[in-house]
GROMACS .gro file of C-alpha atoms in nm:
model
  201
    1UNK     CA    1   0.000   0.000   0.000
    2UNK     CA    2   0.140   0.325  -0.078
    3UNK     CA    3  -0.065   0.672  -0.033
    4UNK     CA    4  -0.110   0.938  -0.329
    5UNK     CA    5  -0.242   1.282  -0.367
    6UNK     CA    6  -0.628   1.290  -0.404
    7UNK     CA    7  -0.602   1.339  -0.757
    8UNK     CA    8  -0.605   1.068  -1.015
    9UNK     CA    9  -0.535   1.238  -1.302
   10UNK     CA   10  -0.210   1.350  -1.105
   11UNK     CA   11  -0.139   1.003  -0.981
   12UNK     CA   12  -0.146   0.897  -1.372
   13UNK     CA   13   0.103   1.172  -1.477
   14UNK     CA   14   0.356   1.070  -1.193
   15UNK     CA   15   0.340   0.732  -1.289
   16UNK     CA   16   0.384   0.830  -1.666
   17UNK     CA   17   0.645   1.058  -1.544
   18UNK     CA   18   0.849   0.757  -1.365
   19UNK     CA   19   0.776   0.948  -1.047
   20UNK     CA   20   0.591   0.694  -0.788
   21UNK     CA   21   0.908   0.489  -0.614
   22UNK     CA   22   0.849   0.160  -0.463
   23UNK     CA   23   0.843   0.188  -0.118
   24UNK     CA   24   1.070  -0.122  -0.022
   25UNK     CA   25   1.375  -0.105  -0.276
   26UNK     CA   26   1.279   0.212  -0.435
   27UNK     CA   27   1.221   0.081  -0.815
   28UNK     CA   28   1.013   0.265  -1.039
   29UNK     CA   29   0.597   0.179  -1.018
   30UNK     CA   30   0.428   0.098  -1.325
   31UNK     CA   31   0.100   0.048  -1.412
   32UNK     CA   32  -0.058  -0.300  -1.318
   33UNK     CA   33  -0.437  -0.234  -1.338
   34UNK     CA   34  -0.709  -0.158  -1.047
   35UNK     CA   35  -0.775  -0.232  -0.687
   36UNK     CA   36  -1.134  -0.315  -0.555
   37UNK     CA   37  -1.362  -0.023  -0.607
   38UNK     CA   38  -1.436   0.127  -0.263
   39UNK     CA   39  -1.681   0.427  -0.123
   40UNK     CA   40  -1.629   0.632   0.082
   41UNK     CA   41  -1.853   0.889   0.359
   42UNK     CA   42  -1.696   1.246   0.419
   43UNK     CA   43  -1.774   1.472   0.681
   44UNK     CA   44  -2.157   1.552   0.554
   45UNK     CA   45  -2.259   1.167   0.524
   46UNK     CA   46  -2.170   1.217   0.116
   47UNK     CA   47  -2.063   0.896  -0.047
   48UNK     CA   48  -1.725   0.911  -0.302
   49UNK     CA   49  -1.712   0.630  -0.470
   50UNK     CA   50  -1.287   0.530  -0.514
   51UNK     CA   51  -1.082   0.287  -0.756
   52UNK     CA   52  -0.720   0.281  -0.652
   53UNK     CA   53  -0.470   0.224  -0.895
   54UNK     CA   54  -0.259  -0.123  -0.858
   55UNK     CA   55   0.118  -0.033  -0.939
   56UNK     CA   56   0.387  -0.299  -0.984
   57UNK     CA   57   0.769  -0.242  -0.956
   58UNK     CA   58   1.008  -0.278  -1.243
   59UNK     CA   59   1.285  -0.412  -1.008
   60UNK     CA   60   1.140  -0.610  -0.718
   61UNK     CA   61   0.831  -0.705  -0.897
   62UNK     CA   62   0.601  -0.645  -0.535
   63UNK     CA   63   0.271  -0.491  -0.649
   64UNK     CA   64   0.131  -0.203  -0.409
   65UNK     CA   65  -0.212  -0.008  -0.426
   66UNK     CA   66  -0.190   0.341  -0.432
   67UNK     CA   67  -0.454   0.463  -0.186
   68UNK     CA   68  -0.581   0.824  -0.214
   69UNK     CA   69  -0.441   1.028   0.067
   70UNK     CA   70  -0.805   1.092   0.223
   71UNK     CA   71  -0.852   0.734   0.296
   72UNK     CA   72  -0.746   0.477   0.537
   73UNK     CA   73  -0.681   0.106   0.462
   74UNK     CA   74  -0.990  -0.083   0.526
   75UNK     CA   75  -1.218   0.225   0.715
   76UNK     CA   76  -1.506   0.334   0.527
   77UNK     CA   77  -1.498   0.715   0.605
   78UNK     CA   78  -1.232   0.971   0.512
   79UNK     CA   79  -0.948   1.002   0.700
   80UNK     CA   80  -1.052   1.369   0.851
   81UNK     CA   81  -1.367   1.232   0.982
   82UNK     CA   82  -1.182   0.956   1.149
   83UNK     CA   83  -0.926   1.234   1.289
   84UNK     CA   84  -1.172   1.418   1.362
   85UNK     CA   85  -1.337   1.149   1.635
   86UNK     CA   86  -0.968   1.095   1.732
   87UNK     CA   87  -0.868   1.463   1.837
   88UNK     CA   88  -1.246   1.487   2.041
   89UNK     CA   89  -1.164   1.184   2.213
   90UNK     CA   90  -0.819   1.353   2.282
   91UNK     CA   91  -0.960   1.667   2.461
   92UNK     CA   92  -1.254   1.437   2.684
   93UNK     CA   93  -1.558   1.413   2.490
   94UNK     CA   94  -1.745   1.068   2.528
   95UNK     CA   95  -1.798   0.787   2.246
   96UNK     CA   96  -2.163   0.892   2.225
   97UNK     CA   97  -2.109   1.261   2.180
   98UNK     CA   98  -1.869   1.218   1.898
   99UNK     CA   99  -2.090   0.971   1.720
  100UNK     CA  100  -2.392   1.212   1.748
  101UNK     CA  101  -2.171   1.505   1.654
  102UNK     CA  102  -2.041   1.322   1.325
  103UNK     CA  103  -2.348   1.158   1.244
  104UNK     CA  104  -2.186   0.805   1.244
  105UNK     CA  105  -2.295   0.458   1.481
  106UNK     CA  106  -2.166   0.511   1.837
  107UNK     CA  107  -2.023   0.112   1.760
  108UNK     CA  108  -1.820   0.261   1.418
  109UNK     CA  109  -1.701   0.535   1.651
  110UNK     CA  110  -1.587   0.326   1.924
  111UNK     CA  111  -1.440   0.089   1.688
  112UNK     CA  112  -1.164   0.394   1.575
  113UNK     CA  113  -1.114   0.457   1.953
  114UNK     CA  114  -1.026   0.155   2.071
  115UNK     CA  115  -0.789   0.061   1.807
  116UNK     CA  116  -0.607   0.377   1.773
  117UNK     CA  117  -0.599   0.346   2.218
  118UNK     CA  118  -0.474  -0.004   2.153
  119UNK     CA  119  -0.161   0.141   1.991
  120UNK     CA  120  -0.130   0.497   2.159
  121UNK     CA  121   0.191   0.478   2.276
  122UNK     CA  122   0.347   0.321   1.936
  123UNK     CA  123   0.183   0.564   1.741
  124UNK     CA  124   0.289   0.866   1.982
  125UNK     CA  125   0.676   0.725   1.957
  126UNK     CA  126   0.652   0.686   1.561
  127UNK     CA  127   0.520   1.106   1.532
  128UNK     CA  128   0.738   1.211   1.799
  129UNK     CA  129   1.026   1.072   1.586
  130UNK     CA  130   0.928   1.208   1.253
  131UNK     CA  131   0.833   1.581   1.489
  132UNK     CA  132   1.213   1.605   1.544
  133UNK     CA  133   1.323   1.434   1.217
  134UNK     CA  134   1.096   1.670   0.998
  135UNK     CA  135   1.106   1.987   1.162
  136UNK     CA  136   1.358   2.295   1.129
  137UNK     CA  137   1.374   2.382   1.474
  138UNK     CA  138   1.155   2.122   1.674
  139UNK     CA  139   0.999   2.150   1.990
  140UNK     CA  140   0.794   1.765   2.089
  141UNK     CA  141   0.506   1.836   2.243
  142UNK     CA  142   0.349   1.846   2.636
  143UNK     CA  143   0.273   1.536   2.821
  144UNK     CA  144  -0.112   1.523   2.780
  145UNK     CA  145  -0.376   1.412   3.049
  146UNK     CA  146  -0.369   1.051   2.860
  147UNK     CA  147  -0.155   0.818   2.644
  148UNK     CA  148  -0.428   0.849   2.379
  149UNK     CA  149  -0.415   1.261   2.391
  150UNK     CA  150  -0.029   1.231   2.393
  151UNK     CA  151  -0.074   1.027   2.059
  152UNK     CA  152  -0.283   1.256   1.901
  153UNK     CA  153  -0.090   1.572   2.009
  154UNK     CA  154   0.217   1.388   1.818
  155UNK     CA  155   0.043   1.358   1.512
  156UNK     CA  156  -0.045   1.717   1.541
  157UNK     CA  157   0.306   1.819   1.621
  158UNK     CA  158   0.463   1.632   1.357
  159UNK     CA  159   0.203   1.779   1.103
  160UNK     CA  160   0.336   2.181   1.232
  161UNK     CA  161   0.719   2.029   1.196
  162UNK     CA  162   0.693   1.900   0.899
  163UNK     CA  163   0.539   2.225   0.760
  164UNK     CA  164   0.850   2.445   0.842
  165UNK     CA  165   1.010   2.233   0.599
  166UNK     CA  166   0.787   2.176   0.355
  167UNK     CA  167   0.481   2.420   0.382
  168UNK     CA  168   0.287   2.256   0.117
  169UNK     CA  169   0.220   2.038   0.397
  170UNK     CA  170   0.026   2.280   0.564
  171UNK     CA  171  -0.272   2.276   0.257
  172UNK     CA  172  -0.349   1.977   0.427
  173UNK     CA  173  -0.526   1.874   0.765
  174UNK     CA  174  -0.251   1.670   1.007
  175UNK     CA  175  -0.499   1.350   0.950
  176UNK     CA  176  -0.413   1.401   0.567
  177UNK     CA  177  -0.059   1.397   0.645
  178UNK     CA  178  -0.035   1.070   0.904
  179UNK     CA  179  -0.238   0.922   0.631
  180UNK     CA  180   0.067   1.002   0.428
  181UNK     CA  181   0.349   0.900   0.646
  182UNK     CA  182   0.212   0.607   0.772
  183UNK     CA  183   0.055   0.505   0.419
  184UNK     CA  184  -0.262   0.485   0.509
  185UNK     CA  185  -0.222   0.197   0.788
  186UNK     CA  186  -0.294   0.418   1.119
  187UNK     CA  187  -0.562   0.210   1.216
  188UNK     CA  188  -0.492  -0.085   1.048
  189UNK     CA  189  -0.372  -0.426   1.190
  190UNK     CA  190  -0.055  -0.390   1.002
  191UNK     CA  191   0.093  -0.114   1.259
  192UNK     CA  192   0.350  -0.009   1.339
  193UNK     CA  193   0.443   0.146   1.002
  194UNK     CA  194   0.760   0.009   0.891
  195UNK     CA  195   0.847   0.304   0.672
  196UNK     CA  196   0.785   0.658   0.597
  197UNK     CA  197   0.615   0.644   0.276
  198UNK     CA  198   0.894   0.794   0.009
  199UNK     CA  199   0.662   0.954  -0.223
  200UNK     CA  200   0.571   1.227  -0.058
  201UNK     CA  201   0.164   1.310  -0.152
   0.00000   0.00000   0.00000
């Protein structure tokens, strides 16, 4: 799995271009037809209906979907929605209240919370990392109330860190960006990310 911009049409030309790197030797990615079509609910309850592109590289011969940057692997609502639920959890607000206040089951809700608690402390080490890595002149963040606010204060810290190096990061939302980094895995079973994904979205 390997995370892209939200564009296809820009996905295409990179991968014409002999841009798109795979991420464990670093060949080039060529075309190797679709993934599964998927859909998606944003913020409003809209539906986006999304077919990945399957890439295979010339060197290694591994094949890896390139997931949109918006979505995580095997989650059913954007990425911001999900980040959204993450950072309310992270400053006290209760299962139920976020599910009423995204319009989403309070069982989908508690689903996110649980598995990004389950891994708080890997996931706060991994950001906390790239926060110093990234940044020009970092600064790691606090100790919060809880493991789980820690967490999500490290995603949010990496996301300012790695904007005073690259400030095209900042178009995006700090979920966008861990959706980047971590390639799209950050509640998946698969964590801990292995790598930082190498083409940058």
């Amino acid at each position: 799995m390997l995370t892209v911009e939200a564009d296809p049409a820009r996905v295409e030309i990179r991968l014409s271009a002999g841009e798109l790197i795979c991420p464990d030797c670093a060949g080039l990615l060529c075309r190797w037809g679709w993934a599964r079509s998927r859909v998606l609910r944003d913020a409003t309850g809209g539906l986006m209906a999304v077919r990945p592109r399957r890439t295979r590289c010339v060197s290694c011969g591994v094949s890896h979907v390139l997931l949109p940057v918006f979505a995580l692997v095997r989650r059913a609502d954007m990425a911001e929605v999900i980040g959204a639920a993450l950072a309310a959890k992270a400053t006290g607000a209760g299962v139920r209240v976020i599910a009423e206040r995204l319009g989403r089951p309070v069982e989908t809700v508690r689903g996110w919370l649980r598995r990004f608690a389950a891994r708080a402390e890997t996931v706060r080490r991994f950001f906390t990392v790239l926060l110093v890595d990234a940044g020009v002149d970092p600064a790691p963040p606090g100790t919060a109330r809880t493991v789980f606010a820690d967490a999500v204060a490290a995603v949010v810290g990496a996301w300012w860190s790695m904007t005073s190096r690259w400030p095209a990061v900042g178009t995006v939302s700090p979920w966008l960006a861990a959706c980047a980094v971590t390639g799209g895995i950050l509640l998946a079973p698969a964590w801990p990310a292995k790598k930082i994904n190498k083409s940058r979205p």
